[in-house]
Amino acid sequence: MTHSKILGTGGYLPEKVLTNHDLEAMVETSDAWIQERTGIRKRHIVSDTESTCDLAEQAARCALDMAGCRPEEIDLIIIATTTPDQIFPSTASILQQRLRIHNACPVFDIQAVCTGFVYALGIADQFIRNGSVKRALVIGAESFSRIIDWTDRGTCVLFGDGAGAVVLGASDEQGIIATHLHADGRYRTLLHVPGGPGKAPADHDAWDHHVHMKGNEVFKWAVNTLGKIAEETLEANGFAKSDLDWLIPHQANVRIIQATARKLKLPMERVVVTVQDHGNTSAASVPLALDVAVRDGRIQPGQLLLMEAFGGGFTWGSALVRF
Ligand code: COA
């Protein structure tokens, strides 16, 4: 049986850093409030000359390097992003050209907001399992700062920009054990950007391209859902909570992460937390956290990892992985 194995990881954060103290000068907030309610200290923000594809390219090159894989060996690219460079073609098409992958392999973007990377991993895994793809580049990349209303203190303190990537390869060894993907569109207006190119122009918010969020309702949903999906995933695949080596959760708020760890009876030492330095980078958050813990040596070959995410839609999902 063919499995998808993670062969390499990569991450990239734009150079520009925005601290909580910087935000104090922009909206009525304080470093103390942001740290206490979210755990965030700083986030990285794209410059005026950077795009989502620039971030994706850097992360992809790091992952390819670690995997020892040449770009032309890649036969699938999926980029999870809410903030593509263009309406079309896909950011994956732009990246395919930049990496000079001229083998006519399929490339596309997917949109599941903060759950995007986990969705993309699940999709790539299907291609590899059915034998049509041998090496996939799966990326989460966001310039989320571009869709933030920088006068709204309820959202602008939470988000950041970045990209994370993995190279997946077909293998006889176990790798991605299972992915579980979910959505419930009834809750879509609790966290959304109302405008879009396809919306009827007469609709009063067709041109509103900023994030709107009912923070405390999203918080409750995220805590409940992330706890449930972790348990659902372990049980469905015959694992106990104690089998887990690492939880790599979506990095939205440290209080949400701590609540999930408590439900799993997992000490925080076995949870990868980057939210303090990255903020919420949406689709980039899980692969960036994965890359940090792989590169600093915490995550070792053979360990059992659970990645999980929650985001606008609502969407949520998990990936159980033997690294
Ligand atoms: N600085 C200072 N005060 C702020 C603030 C800020 N940046 N943002 C909101 N407040 C105020 C509110 O106006 C409110 O004031 P009031 O009591 O006078 O009305 C007070 O703080 C409490 O607001 P509330 O929204 O209840 O706070 P909270 O404890 O729920 O924390 C969030 C707010 C946004 C940090 C929290 O709800 C959260 O993290 N939600 C989930 C967000 C998320 O993860 N989204 C992405 C999911 S993928």
mmCIF file of C-alpha atoms and ligand atoms in Angstrom:
data_model
loop_
_atom_site.group_PDB
_atom_site.id
_atom_site.type_symbol
_atom_site.label_atom_id
_atom_site.label_comp_id
_atom_site.label_asym_id
_atom_site.label_seq_id
_atom_site.Cartn_x
_atom_site.Cartn_y
_atom_site.Cartn_z
ATOM 1 C CA MET A 1 0.000 0.000 0.000
ATOM 2 C CA THR A 2 1.272 3.466 -0.887
ATOM 3 C CA HIS A 3 1.463 6.120 1.815
ATOM 4 C CA SER A 4 2.353 9.843 1.749
ATOM 5 C CA LYS A 5 5.446 10.571 3.782
ATOM 6 C CA ILE A 6 6.621 14.063 4.761
ATOM 7 C CA LEU A 7 10.087 14.299 3.156
ATOM 8 C CA GLY A 8 10.846 17.914 4.021
ATOM 9 C CA THR A 9 9.387 21.005 5.668
ATOM 10 C CA GLY A 10 9.987 24.708 5.097
ATOM 11 C CA GLY A 11 8.857 28.027 6.456
ATOM 12 C CA TYR A 12 9.220 31.700 5.725
ATOM 13 C CA LEU A 13 8.263 34.841 7.633
ATOM 14 C CA PRO A 14 8.558 38.321 6.107
ATOM 15 C CA GLU A 15 11.269 40.474 7.678
ATOM 16 C CA LYS A 16 9.031 43.256 8.935
ATOM 17 C CA VAL A 17 7.910 42.693 12.537
ATOM 18 C CA LEU A 18 4.909 44.366 14.143
ATOM 19 C CA THR A 19 4.982 44.233 17.956
ATOM 20 C CA ASN A 20 2.131 44.743 20.392
ATOM 21 C CA HIS A 21 3.785 48.046 21.307
ATOM 22 C CA ASP A 22 3.604 49.114 17.636
ATOM 23 C CA LEU A 23 -0.127 48.319 17.726
ATOM 24 C CA GLU A 24 -0.586 50.490 20.828
ATOM 25 C CA ALA A 25 0.219 53.448 18.575
ATOM 26 C CA MET A 26 -2.368 52.379 15.973
ATOM 27 C CA VAL A 27 -5.496 51.398 17.981
ATOM 28 C CA GLU A 28 -6.699 51.576 21.574
ATOM 29 C CA THR A 29 -5.062 48.450 22.953
ATOM 30 C CA SER A 30 -2.169 47.397 25.164
ATOM 31 C CA ASP A 31 0.602 44.852 25.103
ATOM 32 C CA ALA A 32 -0.738 43.465 28.396
ATOM 33 C CA TRP A 33 -4.282 42.978 26.994
ATOM 34 C CA ILE A 34 -3.069 41.267 23.833
ATOM 35 C CA GLN A 35 -0.695 38.943 25.689
ATOM 36 C CA GLU A 36 -3.235 38.036 28.353
ATOM 37 C CA ARG A 37 -6.136 37.357 25.932
ATOM 38 C CA THR A 38 -4.198 35.793 23.041
ATOM 39 C CA GLY A 39 -0.580 35.005 24.010
ATOM 40 C CA ILE A 40 0.639 37.006 20.995
ATOM 41 C CA ARG A 41 3.701 39.260 21.384
ATOM 42 C CA LYS A 42 4.535 40.015 17.753
ATOM 43 C CA ARG A 43 3.713 39.047 14.185
ATOM 44 C CA HIS A 44 5.442 39.399 10.802
ATOM 45 C CA ILE A 45 3.922 41.554 8.082
ATOM 46 C CA VAL A 46 4.602 41.644 4.326
ATOM 47 C CA SER A 47 6.310 44.739 2.937
ATOM 48 C CA ASP A 48 4.829 46.849 0.149
ATOM 49 C CA THR A 49 6.865 44.898 -2.394
ATOM 50 C CA GLU A 50 6.072 41.347 -1.197
ATOM 51 C CA SER A 51 3.235 39.066 -2.267
ATOM 52 C CA THR A 52 1.809 35.767 -1.025
ATOM 53 C CA CYS A 53 3.632 33.924 -3.817
ATOM 54 C CA ASP A 54 6.958 35.420 -2.669
ATOM 55 C CA LEU A 55 6.389 33.915 0.788
ATOM 56 C CA ALA A 56 5.226 30.594 -0.697
ATOM 57 C CA GLU A 57 8.300 30.399 -2.921
ATOM 58 C CA GLN A 58 10.722 30.846 -0.005
ATOM 59 C CA ALA A 59 8.946 28.224 2.111
ATOM 60 C CA ALA A 60 8.764 25.824 -0.866
ATOM 61 C CA ARG A 61 12.496 26.138 -1.602
ATOM 62 C CA CYS A 62 13.326 25.376 2.069
ATOM 63 C CA ALA A 63 11.099 22.277 2.026
ATOM 64 C CA LEU A 64 12.557 21.083 -1.302
ATOM 65 C CA ASP A 65 16.089 21.515 0.113
ATOM 66 C CA MET A 66 15.319 19.495 3.236
ATOM 67 C CA ALA A 67 13.659 16.776 1.133
ATOM 68 C CA GLY A 68 16.623 16.668 -1.253
ATOM 69 C CA CYS A 69 14.096 16.989 -4.059
ATOM 70 C CA ARG A 70 14.592 18.914 -7.314
ATOM 71 C CA PRO A 71 11.651 21.131 -8.370
ATOM 72 C CA GLU A 72 11.140 19.151 -11.608
ATOM 73 C CA GLU A 73 10.476 16.003 -9.532
ATOM 74 C CA ILE A 74 7.323 17.643 -8.127
ATOM 75 C CA ASP A 75 4.157 16.425 -9.857
ATOM 76 C CA LEU A 76 1.491 18.284 -7.850
ATOM 77 C CA ILE A 77 1.392 21.736 -6.209
ATOM 78 C CA ILE A 78 -1.408 22.773 -3.884
ATOM 79 C CA ILE A 79 -1.364 26.172 -2.188
ATOM 80 C CA ALA A 80 -3.847 26.845 0.577
ATOM 81 C CA THR A 81 -4.441 30.582 0.732
ATOM 82 C CA THR A 82 -7.129 33.129 1.485
ATOM 83 C CA THR A 83 -5.001 35.915 0.055
ATOM 84 C CA PRO A 84 -3.925 34.818 -3.462
ATOM 85 C CA ASP A 85 -1.765 37.147 -5.568
ATOM 86 C CA GLN A 86 -4.467 37.364 -8.228
ATOM 87 C CA ILE A 87 -8.096 36.331 -8.696
ATOM 88 C CA PHE A 88 -6.701 34.032 -11.369
ATOM 89 C CA PRO A 89 -4.549 32.221 -12.286
ATOM 90 C CA SER A 90 -3.902 30.417 -9.044
ATOM 91 C CA THR A 91 -0.909 31.320 -6.868
ATOM 92 C CA ALA A 92 0.185 27.723 -7.489
ATOM 93 C CA SER A 93 0.406 28.505 -11.243
ATOM 94 C CA ILE A 94 2.650 31.487 -10.523
ATOM 95 C CA LEU A 95 4.826 29.360 -8.252
ATOM 96 C CA GLN A 96 5.010 26.531 -10.803
ATOM 97 C CA GLN A 97 6.521 28.957 -13.302
ATOM 98 C CA ARG A 98 8.910 30.447 -10.726
ATOM 99 C CA LEU A 99 10.187 26.996 -9.780
ATOM 100 C CA ARG A 100 10.463 26.138 -13.509
ATOM 101 C CA ILE A 101 8.371 23.006 -13.142
ATOM 102 C CA HIS A 102 7.618 22.383 -16.826
ATOM 103 C CA ASN A 103 6.264 18.829 -16.564
ATOM 104 C CA ALA A 104 2.595 19.889 -16.990
ATOM 105 C CA CYS A 105 1.663 18.604 -13.528
ATOM 106 C CA PRO A 106 -1.612 19.746 -11.928
ATOM 107 C CA VAL A 107 -1.395 22.844 -9.710
ATOM 108 C CA PHE A 108 -4.165 24.663 -7.890
ATOM 109 C CA ASP A 109 -5.089 26.771 -4.863
ATOM 110 C CA ILE A 110 -7.608 25.752 -2.256
ATOM 111 C CA GLN A 111 -9.577 27.981 0.081
ATOM 112 C CA ALA A 112 -10.512 26.778 3.555
ATOM 113 C CA VAL A 113 -9.109 29.818 5.409
ATOM 114 C CA CYS A 114 -7.208 28.750 8.550
ATOM 115 C CA THR A 115 -7.948 25.052 7.898
ATOM 116 C CA GLY A 116 -6.551 25.373 4.364
ATOM 117 C CA PHE A 117 -3.253 23.577 4.908
ATOM 118 C CA VAL A 118 -4.910 20.578 6.564
ATOM 119 C CA TYR A 119 -7.418 20.412 3.664
ATOM 120 C CA ALA A 120 -4.539 20.638 1.155
ATOM 121 C CA LEU A 121 -2.648 17.872 2.933
ATOM 122 C CA GLY A 122 -5.758 15.667 2.806
ATOM 123 C CA ILE A 123 -6.210 16.316 -0.929
ATOM 124 C CA ALA A 124 -2.536 15.685 -1.776
ATOM 125 C CA ASP A 125 -2.625 12.478 0.279
ATOM 126 C CA GLN A 126 -5.491 11.169 -1.905
ATOM 127 C CA PHE A 127 -3.487 11.829 -5.102
ATOM 128 C CA ILE A 128 -0.472 9.978 -3.694
ATOM 129 C CA ARG A 129 -2.458 7.046 -2.313
ATOM 130 C CA ASN A 130 -4.204 6.472 -5.650
ATOM 131 C CA GLY A 131 -0.854 6.368 -7.422
ATOM 132 C CA SER A 132 -1.256 9.378 -9.719
ATOM 133 C CA VAL A 133 1.318 11.551 -7.905
ATOM 134 C CA LYS A 134 4.748 10.666 -6.491
ATOM 135 C CA ARG A 135 5.949 14.011 -5.076
ATOM 136 C CA ALA A 136 3.634 16.818 -3.954
ATOM 137 C CA LEU A 137 4.441 20.312 -2.761
ATOM 138 C CA VAL A 138 1.793 21.402 -0.239
ATOM 139 C CA ILE A 139 1.901 24.986 0.997
ATOM 140 C CA GLY A 140 -0.039 27.294 3.275
ATOM 141 C CA ALA A 141 0.742 30.943 2.475
ATOM 142 C CA GLU A 142 -0.932 34.170 3.519
ATOM 143 C CA SER A 143 -0.576 37.938 3.336
ATOM 144 C CA PHE A 144 -3.468 38.204 5.755
ATOM 145 C CA SER A 145 -2.460 41.733 6.778
ATOM 146 C CA ARG A 146 -3.818 42.898 3.394
ATOM 147 C CA ILE A 147 -7.417 42.014 4.338
ATOM 148 C CA ILE A 148 -7.268 43.393 7.888
ATOM 149 C CA ASP A 149 -9.071 46.565 8.912
ATOM 150 C CA TRP A 150 -6.200 48.231 10.781
ATOM 151 C CA THR A 151 -8.669 50.387 12.739
ATOM 152 C CA ASP A 152 -10.517 47.356 14.192
ATOM 153 C CA ARG A 153 -8.762 46.396 17.443
ATOM 154 C CA GLY A 154 -10.888 43.233 17.698
ATOM 155 C CA THR A 155 -9.101 41.690 14.683
ATOM 156 C CA CYS A 156 -5.950 43.652 13.816
ATOM 157 C CA VAL A 157 -4.013 42.453 16.864
ATOM 158 C CA LEU A 158 -4.542 38.783 16.008
ATOM 159 C CA PHE A 159 -3.189 38.107 12.531
ATOM 160 C CA GLY A 160 0.185 37.899 10.794
ATOM 161 C CA ASP A 161 1.737 36.858 7.476
ATOM 162 C CA GLY A 162 3.934 33.920 6.483
ATOM 163 C CA ALA A 163 4.186 30.626 4.631
ATOM 164 C CA GLY A 164 4.874 27.005 5.495
ATOM 165 C CA ALA A 165 5.413 24.077 3.153
ATOM 166 C CA VAL A 166 5.933 20.344 3.042
ATOM 167 C CA VAL A 167 7.151 17.990 0.334
ATOM 168 C CA LEU A 168 5.159 14.758 0.384
ATOM 169 C CA GLY A 169 6.513 11.631 -1.269
ATOM 170 C CA ALA A 170 4.981 8.246 -2.113
ATOM 171 C CA SER A 171 6.390 5.649 0.290
ATOM 172 C CA ASP A 172 5.888 2.066 1.487
ATOM 173 C CA GLU A 173 6.331 3.359 5.045
ATOM 174 C CA GLN A 174 3.461 4.837 7.022
ATOM 175 C CA GLY A 175 3.259 8.650 6.821
ATOM 176 C CA ILE A 176 -0.081 10.450 6.734
ATOM 177 C CA ILE A 177 -2.253 7.951 8.600
ATOM 178 C CA ALA A 178 -5.542 9.825 8.097
ATOM 179 C CA THR A 179 -7.016 13.247 7.533
ATOM 180 C CA HIS A 180 -10.461 14.262 8.795
ATOM 181 C CA LEU A 181 -12.006 17.306 7.097
ATOM 182 C CA HIS A 182 -15.220 19.090 8.058
ATOM 183 C CA ALA A 183 -17.240 22.253 7.394
ATOM 184 C CA ASP A 184 -20.520 23.853 8.431
ATOM 185 C CA GLY A 185 -21.584 26.817 6.309
ATOM 186 C CA ARG A 186 -24.311 27.860 8.739
ATOM 187 C CA TYR A 187 -21.650 29.702 10.754
ATOM 188 C CA ARG A 188 -19.937 31.446 7.859
ATOM 189 C CA THR A 189 -20.835 34.982 8.926
ATOM 190 C CA LEU A 190 -19.165 34.687 12.352
ATOM 191 C CA LEU A 191 -15.783 35.027 10.656
ATOM 192 C CA HIS A 192 -15.681 36.322 7.092
ATOM 193 C CA VAL A 193 -14.670 38.855 4.486
ATOM 194 C CA PRO A 194 -18.060 39.871 3.034
ATOM 195 C CA GLY A 195 -16.950 41.180 -0.375
ATOM 196 C CA GLY A 196 -15.793 39.296 -3.427
ATOM 197 C CA PRO A 197 -15.625 39.540 -7.209
ATOM 198 C CA GLY A 198 -18.648 37.316 -7.789
ATOM 199 C CA LYS A 199 -21.032 38.998 -5.393
ATOM 200 C CA ALA A 200 -23.896 41.034 -6.858
ATOM 201 C CA PRO A 201 -22.557 44.625 -6.938
ATOM 202 C CA ALA A 202 -25.916 45.835 -5.572
ATOM 203 C CA ASP A 203 -25.247 43.908 -2.369
ATOM 204 C CA HIS A 204 -24.210 46.610 0.086
ATOM 205 C CA ASP A 205 -21.107 44.788 1.299
ATOM 206 C CA ALA A 206 -19.872 43.512 -2.071
ATOM 207 C CA TRP A 207 -16.840 45.776 -1.834
ATOM 208 C CA ASP A 208 -15.948 45.153 1.801
ATOM 209 C CA HIS A 209 -12.656 43.278 1.634
ATOM 210 C CA HIS A 210 -11.860 43.272 5.350
ATOM 211 C CA VAL A 211 -12.064 40.534 7.969
ATOM 212 C CA HIS A 212 -15.110 40.685 10.255
ATOM 213 C CA MET A 213 -15.276 38.452 13.294
ATOM 214 C CA LYS A 214 -17.491 37.786 16.290
ATOM 215 C CA GLY A 215 -14.457 36.994 18.444
ATOM 216 C CA ASN A 216 -16.019 35.441 21.513
ATOM 217 C CA GLU A 217 -18.414 33.210 19.511
ATOM 218 C CA VAL A 218 -15.541 32.032 17.311
ATOM 219 C CA PHE A 219 -13.516 31.375 20.448
ATOM 220 C CA LYS A 220 -16.162 29.056 21.936
ATOM 221 C CA TRP A 221 -16.589 27.173 18.675
ATOM 222 C CA ALA A 222 -12.850 26.789 18.191
ATOM 223 C CA VAL A 223 -12.298 25.390 21.696
ATOM 224 C CA ASN A 224 -15.137 22.867 21.356
ATOM 225 C CA THR A 225 -14.375 21.808 17.834
ATOM 226 C CA LEU A 226 -10.614 21.434 18.181
ATOM 227 C CA GLY A 227 -11.011 19.278 21.289
ATOM 228 C CA LYS A 228 -13.586 17.089 19.530
ATOM 229 C CA ILE A 229 -11.643 16.616 16.299
ATOM 230 C CA ALA A 230 -8.524 15.568 18.182
ATOM 231 C CA GLU A 231 -10.427 12.881 20.065
ATOM 232 C CA GLU A 232 -12.364 11.822 16.939
ATOM 233 C CA THR A 233 -9.143 11.399 14.960
ATOM 234 C CA LEU A 234 -7.296 9.358 17.573
ATOM 235 C CA GLU A 235 -10.284 7.094 18.209
ATOM 236 C CA ALA A 236 -11.096 6.517 14.519
ATOM 237 C CA ASN A 237 -7.538 5.401 13.899
ATOM 238 C CA GLY A 238 -7.118 3.197 16.969
ATOM 239 C CA PHE A 239 -4.769 5.425 18.980
ATOM 240 C CA ALA A 240 -4.904 6.514 22.607
ATOM 241 C CA LYS A 241 -4.233 10.098 23.704
ATOM 242 C CA SER A 242 -1.037 8.871 25.336
ATOM 243 C CA ASP A 243 0.288 7.607 21.954
ATOM 244 C CA LEU A 244 0.631 11.161 20.700
ATOM 245 C CA ASP A 245 4.140 12.641 20.645
ATOM 246 C CA TRP A 246 3.231 16.125 19.366
ATOM 247 C CA LEU A 247 0.130 18.228 18.924
ATOM 248 C CA ILE A 248 0.618 20.882 16.226
ATOM 249 C CA PRO A 249 -2.491 23.031 16.506
ATOM 250 C CA HIS A 250 -3.622 26.039 14.509
ATOM 251 C CA GLN A 251 -1.989 29.055 16.137
ATOM 252 C CA ALA A 252 -4.905 31.441 16.730
ATOM 253 C CA ASN A 253 -4.852 32.038 20.461
ATOM 254 C CA VAL A 254 -2.796 30.398 23.208
ATOM 255 C CA ARG A 255 -5.920 30.007 25.360
ATOM 256 C CA ILE A 256 -7.566 27.896 22.620
ATOM 257 C CA ILE A 257 -4.382 25.796 22.340
ATOM 258 C CA GLN A 258 -4.182 25.268 26.123
ATOM 259 C CA ALA A 259 -7.850 24.224 26.272
ATOM 260 C CA THR A 260 -7.287 21.610 23.539
ATOM 261 C CA ALA A 261 -4.184 20.274 25.307
ATOM 262 C CA ARG A 262 -6.158 19.987 28.566
ATOM 263 C CA LYS A 263 -8.886 17.963 26.808
ATOM 264 C CA LEU A 264 -6.225 15.627 25.441
ATOM 265 C CA LYS A 265 -4.476 15.469 28.852
ATOM 266 C CA LEU A 266 -1.347 16.457 26.961
ATOM 267 C CA PRO A 267 1.297 18.498 28.822
ATOM 268 C CA MET A 268 2.136 21.786 27.076
ATOM 269 C CA GLU A 269 5.706 20.475 26.596
ATOM 270 C CA ARG A 270 4.276 18.219 23.867
ATOM 271 C CA VAL A 271 2.396 21.005 22.087
ATOM 272 C CA VAL A 272 4.107 23.148 19.454
ATOM 273 C CA VAL A 273 3.286 26.804 20.165
ATOM 274 C CA THR A 274 4.430 29.620 17.879
ATOM 275 C CA VAL A 275 1.501 32.015 18.276
ATOM 276 C CA GLN A 276 3.554 34.315 20.530
ATOM 277 C CA ASP A 277 5.929 35.094 17.633
ATOM 278 C CA HIS A 278 3.753 34.564 14.531
ATOM 279 C CA GLY A 279 0.220 35.576 15.519
ATOM 280 C CA ASN A 280 -2.490 33.827 13.493
ATOM 281 C CA THR A 281 -1.094 33.303 9.985
ATOM 282 C CA SER A 282 -4.243 31.477 8.818
ATOM 283 C CA ALA A 283 -3.377 28.684 6.334
ATOM 284 C CA ALA A 284 0.344 29.130 7.055
ATOM 285 C CA SER A 285 0.041 28.588 10.796
ATOM 286 C CA VAL A 286 0.182 24.779 11.031
ATOM 287 C CA PRO A 287 2.984 24.181 8.483
ATOM 288 C CA LEU A 288 5.033 27.043 9.993
ATOM 289 C CA ALA A 289 4.709 25.515 13.476
ATOM 290 C CA LEU A 290 5.594 22.091 12.072
ATOM 291 C CA ASP A 291 8.701 23.490 10.387
ATOM 292 C CA VAL A 292 9.866 25.286 13.541
ATOM 293 C CA ALA A 293 9.666 22.096 15.633
ATOM 294 C CA VAL A 294 11.271 19.931 12.932
ATOM 295 C CA ARG A 295 14.180 22.346 12.509
ATOM 296 C CA ASP A 296 14.833 22.798 16.235
ATOM 297 C CA GLY A 297 14.953 19.014 16.622
ATOM 298 C CA ARG A 298 11.883 18.525 18.802
ATOM 299 C CA ILE A 299 10.047 16.462 16.173
ATOM 300 C CA GLN A 300 11.941 13.273 15.356
ATOM 301 C CA PRO A 301 11.430 10.572 12.700
ATOM 302 C CA GLY A 302 8.941 7.905 13.747
ATOM 303 C CA GLN A 303 6.992 10.167 16.114
ATOM 304 C CA LEU A 304 3.204 10.452 16.027
ATOM 305 C CA LEU A 305 1.940 13.969 15.212
ATOM 306 C CA LEU A 306 -1.557 15.400 15.256
ATOM 307 C CA MET A 307 -2.085 18.590 13.261
ATOM 308 C CA GLU A 308 -5.435 20.307 13.634
ATOM 309 C CA ALA A 309 -7.014 23.541 12.514
ATOM 310 C CA PHE A 310 -10.193 25.596 12.656
ATOM 311 C CA GLY A 311 -11.234 28.555 10.551
ATOM 312 C CA GLY A 312 -13.792 30.580 8.626
ATOM 313 C CA GLY A 313 -16.631 28.613 7.044
ATOM 314 C CA PHE A 314 -16.589 27.217 9.651
ATOM 315 C CA THR A 315 -14.058 24.672 8.482
ATOM 316 C CA TRP A 316 -12.051 22.347 10.663
ATOM 317 C CA GLY A 317 -9.865 19.314 10.239
ATOM 318 C CA SER A 318 -6.986 17.177 11.396
ATOM 319 C CA ALA A 319 -4.106 15.154 10.041
ATOM 320 C CA LEU A 320 -2.614 12.247 11.976
ATOM 321 C CA VAL A 321 0.929 11.677 10.780
ATOM 322 C CA ARG A 322 3.777 9.268 11.471
ATOM 323 C CA PHE A 323 6.741 11.563 10.838
HETATM 324 N N1 COA B 1 -7.413 45.657 23.031
HETATM 325 C C1 COA B 1 -8.089 46.023 24.134
HETATM 326 N N2 COA B 1 -9.394 45.731 24.326
HETATM 327 C C2 COA B 1 -10.006 45.009 23.368
HETATM 328 C C3 COA B 1 -9.349 44.577 22.197
HETATM 329 C C4 COA B 1 -7.999 44.944 22.049
HETATM 330 N N3 COA B 1 -7.275 44.573 20.978
HETATM 331 N N4 COA B 1 -10.208 43.870 21.439
HETATM 332 C C5 COA B 1 -11.367 43.849 22.095
HETATM 333 N N5 COA B 1 -11.268 44.532 23.271
HETATM 334 C C6 COA B 1 -12.272 44.775 24.279
HETATM 335 C C7 COA B 1 -13.665 44.625 23.773
HETATM 336 O O1 COA B 1 -14.102 45.814 23.140
HETATM 337 C C8 COA B 1 -14.432 44.350 25.038
HETATM 338 O O2 COA B 1 -14.656 45.558 25.706
HETATM 339 P P1 COA B 1 -16.055 45.816 26.466
HETATM 340 O O3 COA B 1 -16.111 44.763 27.542
HETATM 341 O O4 COA B 1 -15.887 47.207 26.969
HETATM 342 O O5 COA B 1 -17.111 45.655 25.425
HETATM 343 C C9 COA B 1 -13.440 43.536 25.884
HETATM 344 O O6 COA B 1 -12.153 43.783 25.304
HETATM 345 C C10 COA B 1 -13.730 42.057 25.877
HETATM 346 O O7 COA B 1 -13.981 41.667 24.533
HETATM 347 P P2 COA B 1 -14.200 40.173 24.153
HETATM 348 O O8 COA B 1 -14.365 40.094 22.660
HETATM 349 O O9 COA B 1 -15.251 39.556 25.002
HETATM 350 O O10 COA B 1 -12.776 39.581 24.595
HETATM 351 P P3 COA B 1 -12.280 38.105 24.557
HETATM 352 O O11 COA B 1 -11.761 37.687 25.863
HETATM 353 O O12 COA B 1 -13.267 37.198 23.871
HETATM 354 O O13 COA B 1 -11.003 38.212 23.616
HETATM 355 C C11 COA B 1 -10.420 37.730 21.336
HETATM 356 C C12 COA B 1 -11.146 38.668 22.281
HETATM 357 C C13 COA B 1 -10.627 38.212 19.936
HETATM 358 C C14 COA B 1 -8.954 37.714 21.698
HETATM 359 C C15 COA B 1 -10.989 36.286 21.528
HETATM 360 O O14 COA B 1 -12.388 36.332 21.467
HETATM 361 C C16 COA B 1 -10.505 35.328 20.501
HETATM 362 O O15 COA B 1 -9.344 34.998 20.455
HETATM 363 N N6 COA B 1 -11.432 34.800 19.669
HETATM 364 C C17 COA B 1 -11.089 33.826 18.678
HETATM 365 C C18 COA B 1 -10.436 34.515 17.543
HETATM 366 C C19 COA B 1 -9.859 33.554 16.600
HETATM 367 O O16 COA B 1 -9.156 32.665 16.992
HETATM 368 N N7 COA B 1 -10.117 33.766 15.316
HETATM 369 C C20 COA B 1 -9.563 33.030 14.283
HETATM 370 C C21 COA B 1 -10.078 31.653 14.298
HETATM 371 S S1 COA B 1 -9.312 30.826 12.999
#
